[in-house]
Coordinates of C-alpha atoms in Angstrom, one line a residue:
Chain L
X1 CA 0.0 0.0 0.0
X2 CA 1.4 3.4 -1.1
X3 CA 1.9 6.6 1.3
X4 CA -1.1 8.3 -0.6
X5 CA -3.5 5.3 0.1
X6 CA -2.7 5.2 4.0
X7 CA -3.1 8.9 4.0
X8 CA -6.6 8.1 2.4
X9 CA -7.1 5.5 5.2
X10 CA -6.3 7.9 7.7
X11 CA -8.4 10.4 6.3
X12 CA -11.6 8.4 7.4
X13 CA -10.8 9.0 11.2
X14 CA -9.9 13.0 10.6
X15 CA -13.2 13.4 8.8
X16 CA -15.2 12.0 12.0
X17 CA -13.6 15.2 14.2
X18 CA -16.2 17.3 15.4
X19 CA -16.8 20.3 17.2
X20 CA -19.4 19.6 20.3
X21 CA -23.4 19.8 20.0
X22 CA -23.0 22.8 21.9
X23 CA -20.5 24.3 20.2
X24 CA -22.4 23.7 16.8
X25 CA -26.0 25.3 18.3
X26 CA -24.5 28.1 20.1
X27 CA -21.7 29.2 18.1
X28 CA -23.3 31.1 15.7
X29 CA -25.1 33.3 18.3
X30 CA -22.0 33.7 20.0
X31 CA -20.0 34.9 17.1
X32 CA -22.7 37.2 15.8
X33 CA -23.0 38.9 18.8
X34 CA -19.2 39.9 18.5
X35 CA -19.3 41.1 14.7
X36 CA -18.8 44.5 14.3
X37 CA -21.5 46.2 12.2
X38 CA -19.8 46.9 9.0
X39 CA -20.0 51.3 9.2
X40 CA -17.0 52.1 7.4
X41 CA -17.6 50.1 4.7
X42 CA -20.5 52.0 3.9
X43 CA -19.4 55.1 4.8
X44 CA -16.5 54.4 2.2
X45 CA -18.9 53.5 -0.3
X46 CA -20.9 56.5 0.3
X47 CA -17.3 58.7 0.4
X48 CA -16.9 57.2 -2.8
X49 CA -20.1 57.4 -4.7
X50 CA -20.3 61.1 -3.5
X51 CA -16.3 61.8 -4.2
X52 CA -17.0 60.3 -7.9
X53 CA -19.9 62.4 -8.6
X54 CA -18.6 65.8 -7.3
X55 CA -15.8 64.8 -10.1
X56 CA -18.2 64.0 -12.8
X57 CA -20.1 67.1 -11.8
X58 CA -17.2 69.0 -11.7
X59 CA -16.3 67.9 -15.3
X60 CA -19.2 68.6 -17.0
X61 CA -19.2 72.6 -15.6
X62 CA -15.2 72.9 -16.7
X63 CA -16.7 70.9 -20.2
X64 CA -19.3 73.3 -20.3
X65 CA -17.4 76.4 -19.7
X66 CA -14.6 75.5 -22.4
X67 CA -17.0 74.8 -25.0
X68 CA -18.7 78.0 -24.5
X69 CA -15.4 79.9 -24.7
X70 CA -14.3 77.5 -27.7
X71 CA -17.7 78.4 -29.3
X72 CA -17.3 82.7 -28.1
X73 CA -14.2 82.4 -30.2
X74 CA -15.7 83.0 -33.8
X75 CA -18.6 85.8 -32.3
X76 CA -19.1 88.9 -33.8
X77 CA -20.1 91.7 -32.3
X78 CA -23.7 91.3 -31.2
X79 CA -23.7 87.7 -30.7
X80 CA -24.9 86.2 -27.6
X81 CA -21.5 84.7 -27.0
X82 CA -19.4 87.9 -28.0
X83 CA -19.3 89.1 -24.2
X84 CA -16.9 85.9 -23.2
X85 CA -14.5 86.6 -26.1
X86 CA -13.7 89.5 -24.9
X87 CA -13.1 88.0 -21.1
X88 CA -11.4 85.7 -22.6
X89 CA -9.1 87.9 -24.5
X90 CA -8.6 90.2 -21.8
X91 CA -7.1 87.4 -19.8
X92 CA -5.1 86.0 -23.1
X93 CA -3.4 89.6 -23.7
X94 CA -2.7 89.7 -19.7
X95 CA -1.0 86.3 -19.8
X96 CA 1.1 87.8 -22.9
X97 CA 1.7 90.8 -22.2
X98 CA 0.3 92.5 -25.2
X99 CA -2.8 93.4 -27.1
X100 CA -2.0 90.8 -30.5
X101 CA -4.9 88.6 -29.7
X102 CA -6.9 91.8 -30.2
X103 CA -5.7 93.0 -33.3
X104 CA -6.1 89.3 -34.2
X105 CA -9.4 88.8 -33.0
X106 CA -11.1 92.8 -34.5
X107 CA -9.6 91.6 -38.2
X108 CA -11.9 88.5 -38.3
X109 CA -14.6 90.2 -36.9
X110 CA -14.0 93.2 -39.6
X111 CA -14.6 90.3 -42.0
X112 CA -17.2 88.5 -40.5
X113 CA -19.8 91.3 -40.3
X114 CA -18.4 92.6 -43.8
X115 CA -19.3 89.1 -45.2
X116 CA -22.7 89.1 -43.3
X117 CA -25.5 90.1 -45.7
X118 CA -27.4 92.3 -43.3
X119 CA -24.3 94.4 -42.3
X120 CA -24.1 96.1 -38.6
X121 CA -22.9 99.0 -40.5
X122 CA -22.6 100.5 -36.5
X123 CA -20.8 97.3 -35.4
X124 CA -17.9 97.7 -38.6
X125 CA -17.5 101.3 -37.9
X126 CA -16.9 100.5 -34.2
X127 CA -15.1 97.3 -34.8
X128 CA -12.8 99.5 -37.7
X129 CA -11.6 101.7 -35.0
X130 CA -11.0 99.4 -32.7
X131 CA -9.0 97.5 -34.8
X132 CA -6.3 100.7 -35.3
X133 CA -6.1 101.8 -31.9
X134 CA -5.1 98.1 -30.9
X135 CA -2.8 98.1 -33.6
X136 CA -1.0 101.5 -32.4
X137 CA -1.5 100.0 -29.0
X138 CA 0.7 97.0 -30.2
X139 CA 3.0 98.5 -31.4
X140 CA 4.0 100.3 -28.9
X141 CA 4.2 97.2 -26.4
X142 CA 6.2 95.1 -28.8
X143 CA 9.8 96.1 -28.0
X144 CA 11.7 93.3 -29.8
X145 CA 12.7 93.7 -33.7
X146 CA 12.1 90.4 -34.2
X147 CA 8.3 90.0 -32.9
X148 CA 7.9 93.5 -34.4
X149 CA 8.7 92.3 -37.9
X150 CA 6.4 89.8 -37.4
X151 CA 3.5 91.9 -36.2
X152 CA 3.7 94.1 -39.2
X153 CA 3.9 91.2 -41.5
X154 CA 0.6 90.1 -40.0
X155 CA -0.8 93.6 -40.5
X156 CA 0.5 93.6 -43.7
X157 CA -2.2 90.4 -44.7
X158 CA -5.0 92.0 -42.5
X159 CA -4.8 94.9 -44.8
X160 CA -4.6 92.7 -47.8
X161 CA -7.4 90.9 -47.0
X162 CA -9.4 94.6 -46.2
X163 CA -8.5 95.3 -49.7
X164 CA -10.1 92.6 -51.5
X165 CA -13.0 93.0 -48.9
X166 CA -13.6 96.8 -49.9
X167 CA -13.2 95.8 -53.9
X168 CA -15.8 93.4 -53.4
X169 CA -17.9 95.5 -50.8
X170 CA -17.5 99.0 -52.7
X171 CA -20.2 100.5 -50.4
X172 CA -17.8 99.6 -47.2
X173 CA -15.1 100.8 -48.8
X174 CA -14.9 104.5 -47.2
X175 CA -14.8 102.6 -43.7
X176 CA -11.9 100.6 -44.8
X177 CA -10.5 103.5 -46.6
X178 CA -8.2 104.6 -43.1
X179 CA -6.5 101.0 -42.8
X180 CA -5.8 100.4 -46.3
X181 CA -5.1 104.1 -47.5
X182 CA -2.3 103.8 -44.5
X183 CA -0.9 100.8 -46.0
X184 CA -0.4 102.5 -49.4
X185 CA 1.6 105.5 -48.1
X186 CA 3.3 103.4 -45.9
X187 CA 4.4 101.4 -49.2
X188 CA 5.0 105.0 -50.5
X189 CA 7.7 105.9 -47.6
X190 CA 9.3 102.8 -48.1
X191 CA 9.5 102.7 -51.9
X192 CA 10.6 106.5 -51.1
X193 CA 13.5 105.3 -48.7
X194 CA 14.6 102.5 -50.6
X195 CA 15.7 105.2 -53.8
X196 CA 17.1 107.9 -51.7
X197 CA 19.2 104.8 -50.0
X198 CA 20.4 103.5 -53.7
X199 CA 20.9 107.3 -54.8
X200 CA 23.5 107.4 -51.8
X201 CA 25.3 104.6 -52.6
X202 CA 25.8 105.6 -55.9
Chain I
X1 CA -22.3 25.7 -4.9
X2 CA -19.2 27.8 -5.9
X3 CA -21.5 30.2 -7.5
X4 CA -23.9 30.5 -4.2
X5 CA -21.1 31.1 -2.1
X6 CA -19.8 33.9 -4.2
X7 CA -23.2 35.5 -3.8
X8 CA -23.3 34.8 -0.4
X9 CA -19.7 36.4 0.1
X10 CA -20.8 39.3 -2.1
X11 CA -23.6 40.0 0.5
X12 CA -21.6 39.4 3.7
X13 CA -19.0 41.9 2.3
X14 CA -21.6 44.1 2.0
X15 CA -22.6 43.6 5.6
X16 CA -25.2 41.2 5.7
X17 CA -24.6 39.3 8.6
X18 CA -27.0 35.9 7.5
X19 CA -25.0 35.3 5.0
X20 CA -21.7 35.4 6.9
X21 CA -23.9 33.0 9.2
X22 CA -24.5 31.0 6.2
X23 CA -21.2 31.0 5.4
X24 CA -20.5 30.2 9.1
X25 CA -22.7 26.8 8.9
X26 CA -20.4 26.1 5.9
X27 CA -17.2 25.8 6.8
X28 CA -16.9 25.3 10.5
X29 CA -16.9 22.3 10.4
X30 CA -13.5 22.2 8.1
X31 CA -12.1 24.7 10.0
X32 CA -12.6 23.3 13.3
X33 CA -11.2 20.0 12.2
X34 CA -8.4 21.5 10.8
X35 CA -7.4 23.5 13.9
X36 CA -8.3 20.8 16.0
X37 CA -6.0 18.3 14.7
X38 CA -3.1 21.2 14.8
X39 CA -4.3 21.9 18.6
X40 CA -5.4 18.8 19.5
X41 CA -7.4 20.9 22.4
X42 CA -11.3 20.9 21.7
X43 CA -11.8 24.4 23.7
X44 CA -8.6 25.8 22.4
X45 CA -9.6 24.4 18.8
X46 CA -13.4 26.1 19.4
X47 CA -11.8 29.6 20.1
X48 CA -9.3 29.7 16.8
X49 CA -12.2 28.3 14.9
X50 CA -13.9 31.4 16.2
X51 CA -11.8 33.9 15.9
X52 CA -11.0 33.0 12.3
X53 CA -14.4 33.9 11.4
X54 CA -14.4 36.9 13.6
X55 CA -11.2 38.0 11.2
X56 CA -12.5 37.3 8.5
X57 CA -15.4 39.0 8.6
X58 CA -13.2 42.2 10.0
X59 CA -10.9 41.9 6.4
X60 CA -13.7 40.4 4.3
X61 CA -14.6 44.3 2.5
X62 CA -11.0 44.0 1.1
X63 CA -11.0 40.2 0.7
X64 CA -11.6 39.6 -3.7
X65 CA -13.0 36.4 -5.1
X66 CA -10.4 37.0 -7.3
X67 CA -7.6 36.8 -5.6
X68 CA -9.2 33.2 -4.2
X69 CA -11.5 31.0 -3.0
X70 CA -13.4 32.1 0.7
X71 CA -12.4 28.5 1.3
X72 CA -8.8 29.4 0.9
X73 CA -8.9 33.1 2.9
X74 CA -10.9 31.4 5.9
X75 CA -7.7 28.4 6.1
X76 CA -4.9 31.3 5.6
X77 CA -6.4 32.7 8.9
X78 CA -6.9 29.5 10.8
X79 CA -3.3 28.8 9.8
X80 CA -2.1 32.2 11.0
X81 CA -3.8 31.9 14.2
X82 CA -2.5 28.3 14.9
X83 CA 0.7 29.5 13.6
X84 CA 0.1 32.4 16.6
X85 CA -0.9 30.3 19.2
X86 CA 2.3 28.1 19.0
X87 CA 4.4 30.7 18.8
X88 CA 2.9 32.1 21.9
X89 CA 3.0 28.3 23.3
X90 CA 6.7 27.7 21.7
X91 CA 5.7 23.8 22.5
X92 CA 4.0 21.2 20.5
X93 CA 2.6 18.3 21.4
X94 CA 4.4 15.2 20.4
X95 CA 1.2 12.8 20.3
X96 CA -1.4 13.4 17.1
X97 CA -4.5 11.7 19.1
X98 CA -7.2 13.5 17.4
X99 CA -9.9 10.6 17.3
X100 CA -9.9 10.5 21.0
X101 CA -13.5 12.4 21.2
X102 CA -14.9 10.4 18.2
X103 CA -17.0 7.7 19.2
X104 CA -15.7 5.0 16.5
X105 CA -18.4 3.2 14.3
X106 CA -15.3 0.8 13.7
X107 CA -15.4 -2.9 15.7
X108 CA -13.0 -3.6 17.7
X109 CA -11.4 -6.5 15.1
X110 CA -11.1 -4.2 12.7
X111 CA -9.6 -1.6 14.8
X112 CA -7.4 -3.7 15.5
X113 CA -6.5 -4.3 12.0
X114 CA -6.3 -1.3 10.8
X115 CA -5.2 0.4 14.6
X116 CA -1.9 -0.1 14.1
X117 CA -1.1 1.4 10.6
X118 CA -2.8 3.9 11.4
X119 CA -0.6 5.2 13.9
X120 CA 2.1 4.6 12.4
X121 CA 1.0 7.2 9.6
X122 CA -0.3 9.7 12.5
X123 CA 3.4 9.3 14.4
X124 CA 4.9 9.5 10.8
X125 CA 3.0 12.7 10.2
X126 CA 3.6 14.7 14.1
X127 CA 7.6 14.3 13.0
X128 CA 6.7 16.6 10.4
X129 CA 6.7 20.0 10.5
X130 CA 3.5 22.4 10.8
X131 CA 4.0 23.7 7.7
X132 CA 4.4 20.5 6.0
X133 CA 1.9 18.5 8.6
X134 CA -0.8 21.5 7.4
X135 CA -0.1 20.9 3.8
X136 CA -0.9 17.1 4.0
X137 CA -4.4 18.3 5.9
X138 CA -5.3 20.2 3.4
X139 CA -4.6 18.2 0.6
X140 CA -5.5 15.0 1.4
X141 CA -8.4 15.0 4.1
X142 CA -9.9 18.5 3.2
X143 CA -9.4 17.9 -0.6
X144 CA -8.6 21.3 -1.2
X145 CA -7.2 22.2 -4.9
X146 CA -3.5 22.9 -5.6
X147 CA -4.5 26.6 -6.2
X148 CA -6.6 26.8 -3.1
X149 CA -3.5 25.3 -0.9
X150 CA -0.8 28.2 -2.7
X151 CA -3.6 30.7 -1.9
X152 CA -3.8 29.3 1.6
X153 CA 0.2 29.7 1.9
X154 CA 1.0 32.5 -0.4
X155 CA 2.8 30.0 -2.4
X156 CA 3.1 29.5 -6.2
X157 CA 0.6 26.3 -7.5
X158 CA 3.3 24.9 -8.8
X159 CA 6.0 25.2 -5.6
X160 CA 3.0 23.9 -3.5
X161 CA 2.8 20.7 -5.7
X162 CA 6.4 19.9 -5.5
X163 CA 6.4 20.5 -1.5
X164 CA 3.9 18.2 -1.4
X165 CA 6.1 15.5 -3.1
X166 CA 8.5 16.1 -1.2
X167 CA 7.0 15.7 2.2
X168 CA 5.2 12.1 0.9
X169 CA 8.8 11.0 0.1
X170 CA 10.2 12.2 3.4
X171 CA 7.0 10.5 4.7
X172 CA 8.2 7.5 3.4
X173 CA 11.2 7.1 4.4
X174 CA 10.3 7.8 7.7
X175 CA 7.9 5.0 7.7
X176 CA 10.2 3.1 5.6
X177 CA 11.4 1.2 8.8
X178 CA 7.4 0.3 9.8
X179 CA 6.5 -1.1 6.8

């Protein structure tokens, strides 16, 4: 007879152990008298649940909010929305430094309501002027050659753009007249410049 | 059956204290056994068989099914408290007498028969130790599965199965003499 088969035959006797009658009827009521009732765990559950919707809650208004600003961002003036671009902007020239996102932002709007078929002819005026005091205002704040260059090459394409707008658009083409006229004697001075600089070399 | 204890463990995590008692009814009876024949002291075998239950209902909101079996936590506590208790005790009794409460079906003849081969096998097991003794227990009169045993242990399935060969062979060849 093998080890395994003696173990088997031993098994017989451990199986007839048992705990006393007395044990067996009052254990139970012993025990449950000593189990704690389980309060943390639902507390813990309850921590939870609430922790995991404050989150989900908290989500949704952040979700909310940056949609509304994503959607603010192409308002024109007039537009329901238009009131948080310009929070939003404030706090975007803050964090910069400078007034760019302005300029930025008043040359899409100066195309948007151009583009509109019932034009705010009150809002582009307003919007128009806007648009060149920001631009003087930048300027100004841009100290460095480098971002300068770049902020007159930008201005540059605005005015491009307010070209073709005021060939297509010939009644708006007195309010554009300011920004783009500007660009032409602008060209003028530094056509004009350019010569005098040659004729000196030579 | 392994289905209606998970539900049953499901509820008594969740703090329903009939089916812990359920539970209770379940496995008493193997743990008791178990610590009884580590103990060999009926009262002293009553209160770890007690307090294993208390335990685990204390750790049973961090206790997973699938980690392991119920079956396997409740024995890893038993163990640990048995494991306690001699450590506290720092003496074990020699003698493996753990039929002397059961009032034997058996006839005298074949007790006789059988008598003394069996005690050979109980002496053969008390030399070994309580790890190994434990092991034996649980795999060959509680039946459990390899995986429940390595839960039961923290051991690896398959580092459980060749313990297990290795304490038969050591069991044989201290009853290699006897035989």
């Amino acid at each position: 007879m093998n080890i395994e088969s003696k173990l088997t035959n031993l098994k017989i006797d451990y199986l007839k152990i048992e705990p006393s009658t007395s044990f067996l009827n009052n254990g139970w009521k012993n025990l449950s008298n000593h189990l704690e009732p389980r309060k943390t765990h639902k507390f813990w559950l309850m921590w939870r649940w609430s922790f995991t919707t404050a989150t989900l809650v908290l989500l949704l208004i952040a979700g909310s909010i940056f949609g509304l600003f994503q959607g603010a961002k192409a308002a024109l003036p007039g537009d329901r929305l238009y009131p948080l671009k310009r929070i939003s902007e404030n706090v975007i020239s803050k964090t910069q430094g400078n007034d760019q996102i302005k300029v930025e932002n008043r040359a899409h709007e100066i195309i948007g309501l151009v583009k509109e078929k019932q034009k705010d002819q009150q809002a582009i005026d307003k919007t128009v002027k806007e648009y060149q005091e920001n631009v003087n205002k930048v300027t100004e704040q841009i100290k460095q050659p480098e971002k300068q260059q770049e902020f007159e090459k930008k201005v540059e394409e605005h005015k491009q753009e307010f070209q073709k707008l005021s060939e297509e658009n010939p009644e708006i083409e007195k309010d554009l007249h300011e920004i783009t006229q500007r660009k032409t004697e602008d060209k003028q001075e530094e056509v004009k410049k350019e010569s005098e600089k040659s004729s000196e070399e030579d | 059956m392994t289905d209606e204890i998970s539900v049953l463990v499901k509820n008594a995590q969740n703090g329903d204290t009939q089916a812990f008692g359920s539970l209770y009814s379940l496995f008493l009876r193997k743990i008791y056994r178990f610590v009884y024949f580590m103990v060999e002291s009926e009262t002293l075998a009553e209160d770890i068989a007690q307090n294993t239950f208390v335990k685990a209902w204390k750790a049973l909101p961090v206790f997973s099914q699938k980690k392991g079996t119920f079956q396997a936590y409740l024995f890893s506590i038993a163990r640990n408290l048995v494991m306690d208790h001699f450590r506290q005790k720092k003496t074990i009794s020699v003698d493996l007498d753990f039929v002397t409460n059961i009032e034997s079906s058996e006839n005298i003849e074949e007790q006789t028969i059988n008598g003394e081969e069996k005690q050979q096998v109980k002496q053969a097991i008390n030399k070994l130790d309580d790890k190994e003794k434990q092991m034996i227990i649980l795999r060959y009169f509680e039946e459990l599965p390899m995986g429940d045993i390595a839960k039961t242990f923290t051991m690896e399935e398959g580092a459980v199965r060749v313990r297990i060969f290795r304490i038969l062979r050591k069991l044989k060849e201290i009853l290699g003499g006897k035989i």
